[in-house]
Structure formats: C-alpha cells, structure tokens
Amino acid sequence: MQVEVSRRKFLQGSVAMSIVGGSSIGVTNLLASHNEKESKTSITTKTGTGEAKEIATLCEMCVNKCAALARVEDGIVTKLNPNPRFPKSKNMLCPRGNAGIQALYDPDRLKHPMIRVGKKGEGEFKKVSWEEAYEAILNGTDKFTGMNKILDEEKDNRSSFLFCAGEGMAEHTFKQFYSAFGSANWLNHASLCLQTVISGYGVTLGGYPQADLDNAEYVIMAGANRAEAIVTPDTMDIFKRTKRRGAKLICIDPRFTNTAAKADKWLAINPGTDLAFVLALTYVVITEELYDKKYVEENVAGFDKYKVNILDNKYTPEWAEKITNIKAKEIYKIAREFMAHAPKAVYYPGRRSTFSNNDFQLRRAMAIFQGISGGVDTKGGLVFGKKLKLSPHASLVPLYDRAQARAVNKVERTKGQVGYSDCAVVSGGGSWVGWRNRYLENKMPYNVRGMFIYKHNPMMNMPNTQKTAQMLEKMELVVAIDTMPSDTVMYADVVLPECTYLERTDPVKTFGGVEPSIAQRNKVLDPMFETKPVMEILRGLTEKISKPIFDITKKYDEEVQSEIKDSSEEEVYAEFDLTKPFEHSQEEVNEHMVKGLYGEEAVEALKKHGVFYPDMDKYFKQVSANEHQYYPQKKKYYSVNGGKAKTESKKVECYLPNLAKKCVDPMPMWHDEYNFNVPNGKFRLLTGRHAQFTQSGTSNNAVLRDLMPENYLWINRRVAEKKHIKFGDMIEISSSVGKTRIKAYPTEKIAPNQLFFVHGFGEESESLTWAYKNGGNDNAVIEDIIEPVYGASSMHETNVEIRKV
Amino acid sequence: MARYGMALDYKNCINCKACEVACKEENGVLLGADKHRIWVGVKEIEGEYPLLDIVSSTFMPSQCQHCDDAPCEMVCPTHATYYDDNNVVRVDVDKCILCSYCMNACPYDARYVDDRTMTVDKCTFCSDTRLERGEVTTACQNTCPTKVRTFGDLDDPDSEISELLRTREHFSLKANLGTKPKLFYLT
Ligand code: SF4
Ligand code: SF4
Ligand code: SF4
C-alpha cells in the first residue's frame, strides 16, 4: 500500500494473518484527517454524570429519520443516543446521526434573516429583522423585485413563482404554502433521486415495496450499497446475516463497495447494464421453468407476452455476458439459486438516484423477476407491510382563475416547443433538470420570475451546476429557507433562517412496514439565534403577504370579483387566507392527527418516547443488550394483500399498453443504445454515497470531516501508475459541461475505464468554513442527461477526461 | 466489582464509523484521525479488478483490549496506568507524566496523546461517563447499526457476554503475546 496511513498502520499485522491469511492491516481509515492544527481543539463535549434530560427526537442527518434520544445537560445537547423504541431504526444511530450535535452547534449556521445587498451569487447580505425580510419579499428592494410587483405584472398568474423543496418531515408544511399560494410549479428531489425506482415498482407491483431482509435467504443487491448508503432497517438487518450466517448476498456493482466487502459474492458489472443482467436471469428461469408456475398463473398479468419477448429476443446469459461483463455461468447459477430459495429470495429494489437512461425499465424488470418467483407480499420476500393511519388535517387549496398550468408539463409537446418536457410522464415532483433547462432556453409558456426554496440545494444536487447558477441569476426574486449558507443560499435575495431539527417539533409521521409505527420529532431545545421552524416562518410570511396579494387577485380574477359581488369580500377572502394552514402550532396539529384515532395515550407516548403503535406497551421489550422486540412474530405484517401485488388488477403487470401509447416500451427490453462504451482515453464517471456524509447537507460537519476530510477520486491503480498518478495528487476532471478538481486515490476497487467519487463535496460558498472548496463537485461535471420516462437525471451517463494538475 | 470485557461480532462491521463518532461525542475526545480511542482496521483489497479477494477486505473494529496482563500497566513508572475496581485499564491524568512508555509497550497501539491535558488517553469502557451513570452499555456498542459489540461482566456466568463466549468460537488479537485481552472476536 503506497498511501500514507496513520500511526496505527501496521498494527495487528500478525492478527490479520491468523484471521484472514492476509498481510498487514492499515488500521485507521486511510482517508481520515491528519491536520495538526485541527486536532488540537475539540468541539465534542464529554457527557456528565449529573442531572440530564432526555428528549425523544428523530434524526434529520439523512432521510431515514432514525429515532434518537437527545441528552441535555445544562441546556446543552451533549449526546445523541439511539432510541430503542423505533422499529424502523432498531436502536442505532449512524455516524451522521451521532454528529447531529455539530449541525446544531455549527458556527456557520444561518443565524438571522438576511437580504441581498451585493451582486447576485456573491453572498453579500445585510442582517435584517424578520419584518424587514418579509417586507423585502413583498415589495422588493433596490436590488431585487418584490412579489407584489411580479404578481401584478403577471396579472395574478400564481404560477409565475416556482416552489422547490428537499426531502424532510417539514416538506409537507412548506408544500401547504405552495398549495395555498396557488402555483402549479412544484419541483422536489424525486427526479434527482428515486423517481424511476418508485414508479417502476409502482406500476408493476402497485407500490414501492420493502425487502424483508430479516428473513430472506438469498439477496441480490445490484447497484445498491446498503453498507454505505444506509437505509434503515435494511442495513441493520442484512449484514448480520451475510457470510454464511443465514442469507447469501450477491452484490452486483461496477465498484467494489463496502457492501461488496460484506457480500458472499461480488460481480463487477458494466455501468448501466443491469437491465441486461435481469433479462438474462429471467431467460434462465423461463427456459428452465424455474419460476413459480402457480403464482404466475394466478397473479401475474401479461406473462405470455413477456415470455415471448424474452425468448424471441434471445436474452440469454451468453448474450448478457457480452453486455454486462458478468460470466454467463454466473448468471445461470444466480438464477437457479434465487429460484431455489424463492419466495425467501429478494432482488433488492434499491433506493437511489437514476443512474442510466434505462433505469425505469430496469426497475420494471427487477419487479417482474421478483413477481414470477412468487416472493411478493410474503415473509422473506418483498413486503408491503402495514401503515398506521393518521387523521388528516385541514389544508387550503384556493382556486385562482388566473393561475396557469405547470410550465413544463404536457407530454404531447414535441422537443423544442414551448414547455416541452422531453419525457413521457411528468410526475408530481416534476423533472428538475427538464424544468431548469426549459427555463434557460426561454421555452416557458409564461413568465416565471420568482422562486421559493426550502431545505434544498439545487446548486449542488443536480447535474450541470453552471446551468443552475444561470437559472438562479435569472430569477428576479429568490427566497431561500435553510439552516446553512449553502451554495444555493448564496444566490438568494432573501434568506430566512430555519432552526435545525433539534430545535423544532415536526409533523407527526407514520412509518409503514412489517412492524409499523408512528413517530414524532420533538423539540429538544428552543431555537437558537433568530432562527424559527418553517411553520413559524410561514406564519409570519403569510401574515405579511396574504392580504396584499389577495388584492392582486381581486384586481385580475373575474371569478373572485363576481363571487365578492354575490357574497362579501370577507367571505371570499376566507378561502384565500394564506395564514390558515399555519395558525396552529405544530404540537397542536400533531395532537389532532393522532388523538381521535389512538387517544390521549398516543399523544403522550409520542411526546415521551417519540414513538407509538397500538399495543406498544404490551409488545415492546428488550430481549438482549442489543435486541428488542417490537411486535411478537405472529403480529408482524409480512403479508397484507394475500400475497398479491397491489396494482388495480391485483397482479404483477408485465405488459403495460398505456406505456406504449406514450412511446415507452410496454415491457422491459434491451436496446443497443443502452450498451456501455467509453471512448479511448476517456472514463465513465460514477457517483455515489458513503456512510459518513449525506450529500451536501452534512459537508460542513466538523466531526464527520474528521472521519473523511474530503472526497477522493477512485482511479484504477494500474491506470494511475501508467499516468504517474499517486495517492493525493490533484486531478482535474472535465466533461462537456465543466470541470472540478479532486485528489486521487488509486485502487483496484474500480475498473480501468471508470472513475468514482462521493457526491456532496466541493461547495463554493465561502460562508462554509470547512466545506468551502473542499474536494470535488460531481455535478460540476455530470452532464444534464435525463431519462426518457420521468425526466429523472441520469447520473452515470457522462464520460470525462482527466489531467494531473 | 466486575471484570468487564467485550465480545465483537466483527463480521457484522460495515466500517460505518458510528462507533468512532459516538465515542468522541460521549467522551469528549479530541478531533483528529490520530486521536481515536476506537477505530476500524481496513486494508487495501488484494487482487486486480475485477478479480478481487473479498476476504482480504475484512473490517476489524478495535480499541484498547483491556488486557488482564497489560504491558502498558507494567511499564508505567508512576502507576498512572492502573486497573480500576472493574478491572478496566485506566489512566490517572494526575499521575501521567507523558513518558510515553505505555504507548510503546501497547502491542495494539491503543494509546494516543490528549493534547489538552498532555497525558495519554485511550478507551475507558466509558467508565467515567456511561458506567458511572449506571448505564450498562458503552457508547460504541449502543450506537452500532449492526450490533457488533456486546459488553459485560466476564465474572458473571449469567451475563450475555459469558454466554456468548461459552457458545461461540472466538479468538483474541496477538494471543501469543500473553497479554490476555478482554476483547474477544467472535467467529
Ligand atoms: S441513518 Fe444515520 S443520518 Fe440517517 S436518520 Fe439514521 S442516524 Fe440519522
Ligand atoms: S459502528 Fe459498528 S458497523 Fe459501524 S464501524 Fe463501528 S463496529 Fe463497525
Ligand atoms: S467503550 Fe467507550 S471509551 Fe471505549 S471505545 Fe467504546 S465508546 Fe470509546
């Protein structure tokens, strides 16, 4: 190993021999921080032994929402511990969950409202009061246009404002603002994330299922990296059982990930060719008649057509070997083993961003493969589980006659026309890149001039950063609600500081599954500085803007004018009163959502334990130091639909004529343009996750940086040697859309024609002490290619060049 | 009065480093890669892509072994390193003169210098935090997603750890040195 490791480098050399017969073990993470200066000071607090409070909260360091108990001593959060009561997170907190304290005490946090005083994007702001910030949103300043003017000029077309949000428990609160405001332009993370997997499974099985990794005997994990991209409870369930301990794990990935390390077999696949692999598996089980015939007959629709498709196209393992680089004999073996273990076999659905243009069809093929094994809605297979109900709460959806439909929308519109979507279906979350690009091409059906951004970092989270910057520059009014001065916040005109998750109670949420529960994030501390929860931010904002912008509606909306004539202005305004959804406190809303259904007991349990489900008191118990029972075996919801799919027909759908109407293959097929190839001298760029950071959201976290101060470029060791690239050398990566710089990590864990680095680094905001210009930004080089069905960003379709600098 | 030890189901470890962060946050350990009380051993994979040797990439979670015959304790000239009532190897910051003999003597390289006190520090089994509060798990055990660790009293035949060691095969690191570690790796 040529890379520098810490003092613990050769520790345990002899031990390694006796365990694995290997050579020396470099003991500390070789990518960890070695900065002398930093190591002198510590920002961790030792927990005390005196009086302490414990408050049940839910982690927000990633999307999993694990249950945590915050230890508070003298008004300071000194530790976040796992809360054992939550069946989803089963008494664990990952490194990020533990480092949540640093999100709370990050010195770079947004502390007070600000308005832009400098040039857009330069991050020059003036500290203002909340009232001044709201006023600036409504009436603008000498630097930017206010909402009043925009809406007036656009004649009350509410869709002249775009609303976008990242994933989170309070996303719903913000979305209520969007609904009440009356815009049709809503974009969320889905098209940058799991749109194709959710939809692929949705149309095929009738829902996005969970995998029962607690009981599956055979698991294919392809393009999913559960050891590093942690998903609860999957991560906790599977890795206790691999390596001949109950579940055989087959990892299919172009890279040798930590999941590969924990798997029983790892097969390196060419990027973007998983579909060919699944089609060939299907070929084997069809020709050898290994599938569950009875199940297929009763519960699978369109199987005959699919069979003909598979056989006529000769999707043989030999055919797939050429495309995927996985040996035909391995494909035969896996197909046979899978079906031998079915229905206790799982082709793991995955939960990640779209990698290739065929991703939707890949998910369909995976779902169908699972379907014909009979492993649906059953123990050890894919499961839908049960979801506990919550009472709905009132929302406000006024009808604005002048508001136009979603700007990038209609399927019929052909490429190049106004508002063309470039994809077959536009889902609720929209196609982010599609929308952004139409906006920059001036292909909008009407003017969109302002945008509200909540807990979302478009500058970092979508391909082609330059275009996102252009978009934000072009918007006349950008309002950002966030906790950190991210790259996106730098482009805002008005910045509204939200408190962190430890300083607020969020909407109560129900978590479906084999062991369903309801959980609540309770406020641990009062908001620090001048920050507020989004609920209160929106309360203040709507109090300011509701009346004035209703006046604009009154001016242009003939429906409203005649309604006022028929009744009274007061009555009509009541339907347009934007403050309505925010009048109650979050605590009151939560109480309302559970009390009617589960009684006072549930309200109390959620406050005290953060978790509730019927009979929790009876069922929940500690079984051993590390294990808890949530539900007795017999009470678990492995099967909720009689073993059937949840589609309307109650069948697994192989063939979907509706798709054909939209020019999408009605069943999964391979096309030559899906083949993997990289021109000589170039590399295919792969991106992904690891366990220590969550995208750009945690990039400034000092304790996580301690584990990995920056991201590194994986480059094949032999290729690096030829190019005289050593560990730590600075490399410039360039593509047709941009460049980024990052240090090299030569390794055999990646193919010679591929490169990889972790997403979320390389921010440009100078207000981020630790994240600023730290590592490389993948989205500066990933091309803005979208897949054809949902317009989701295809993250692994970009070829790049490298240069040592 | 106990004889605390720890069993590690090390095959579960996914090298997520939750234990490292939990330890630092619980015990107020300094930042910096060389200031760890706990770490995961990793090794660059053997073989050439795509023919890699999966087993060569084992993750080895580790920390102070709390040896029953601890070389660090034997060499300490001021008796700063000592066994506490629970047989946990501890360092008395008031007595430590940072001669660093113990750091060299430890075959597991478990010790580092705390720059604030300029004394030697290492895993304490959370003795002055969690154990003192009467808690029965360490921070690293408690937080681990795949539940690698089981902490407990080796002298208590009814403890989970005793049961584990009775029923599962295990080994200790550098057993040939005769240090009698109280960390046991389950196979
Ligand atoms: S997986 Fe980690 S970061 Fe995500 S919610 Fe759970 S503890 Fe928090
Ligand atoms: S927390 Fe557990 S799985 Fe993660 S690195 Fe530590 S021992 Fe390994
Ligand atoms: S037992 Fe406590 S002090 Fe020792 S490594 Fe674990 S968390 Fe750190």
Coordinates of C-alpha atoms and ligand atoms in Angstrom, one line a residue, chain A residues 93-95 98 230 691-692, chain B residues 8-10 12-22 38-40 59-63 139-141 143-149, ligand 2:
Chain A
L93 CA -27.5 5.9 15.1
C94 CA -25.1 6.0 12.3
P95 CA -22.0 8.3 12.3
N98 CA -24.2 10.9 16.2
I230 CA -27.5 3.4 5.0
A691 CA -21.8 6.3 5.3
Q692 CA -20.2 9.4 6.7
Chain B
L8 CA -17.1 -8.4 18.9
D9 CA -19.2 -10.0 16.2
Y10 CA -16.7 -8.4 13.8
N12 CA -21.1 -7.6 11.1
C13 CA -19.0 -4.5 10.9
I14 CA -19.7 -2.3 7.8
N15 CA -17.0 0.2 8.7
C16 CA -19.5 3.0 9.0
K17 CA -17.6 4.6 11.9
A18 CA -20.7 5.3 14.0
C19 CA -18.8 3.9 17.0
E20 CA -15.9 6.4 16.4
V21 CA -18.3 9.4 16.4
A22 CA -20.3 8.1 19.4
I38 CA -11.7 3.3 18.7
W39 CA -11.1 2.6 15.1
V40 CA -11.8 0.1 12.3
F59 CA -13.1 -4.7 8.6
M60 CA -11.6 -5.1 12.1
P61 CA -13.2 -2.9 14.7
S62 CA -10.8 -2.4 17.6
Q63 CA -9.9 -0.4 20.6
A139 CA -21.4 4.3 23.6
C140 CA -19.8 2.3 20.8
Q141 CA -22.0 -0.8 21.5
T143 CA -25.0 3.1 18.6
C144 CA -23.7 0.4 16.3
P145 CA -26.1 -0.3 13.4
T146 CA -25.2 -3.9 13.0
K147 CA -24.6 -4.5 16.7
V148 CA -21.0 -5.7 16.6
R149 CA -20.4 -5.3 20.3
Ligands
SF4_2 S1 -20.5 1.2 14.4 FE1 -20.4 -1.0 14.2 S2 -20.6 -1.3 12.0 FE2 -20.0 0.8 12.3 S3 -17.8 0.8 12.2 FE3 -18.3 0.7 14.3 S4 -18.3 -1.5 14.7 FE4 -18.4 -1.3 12.5

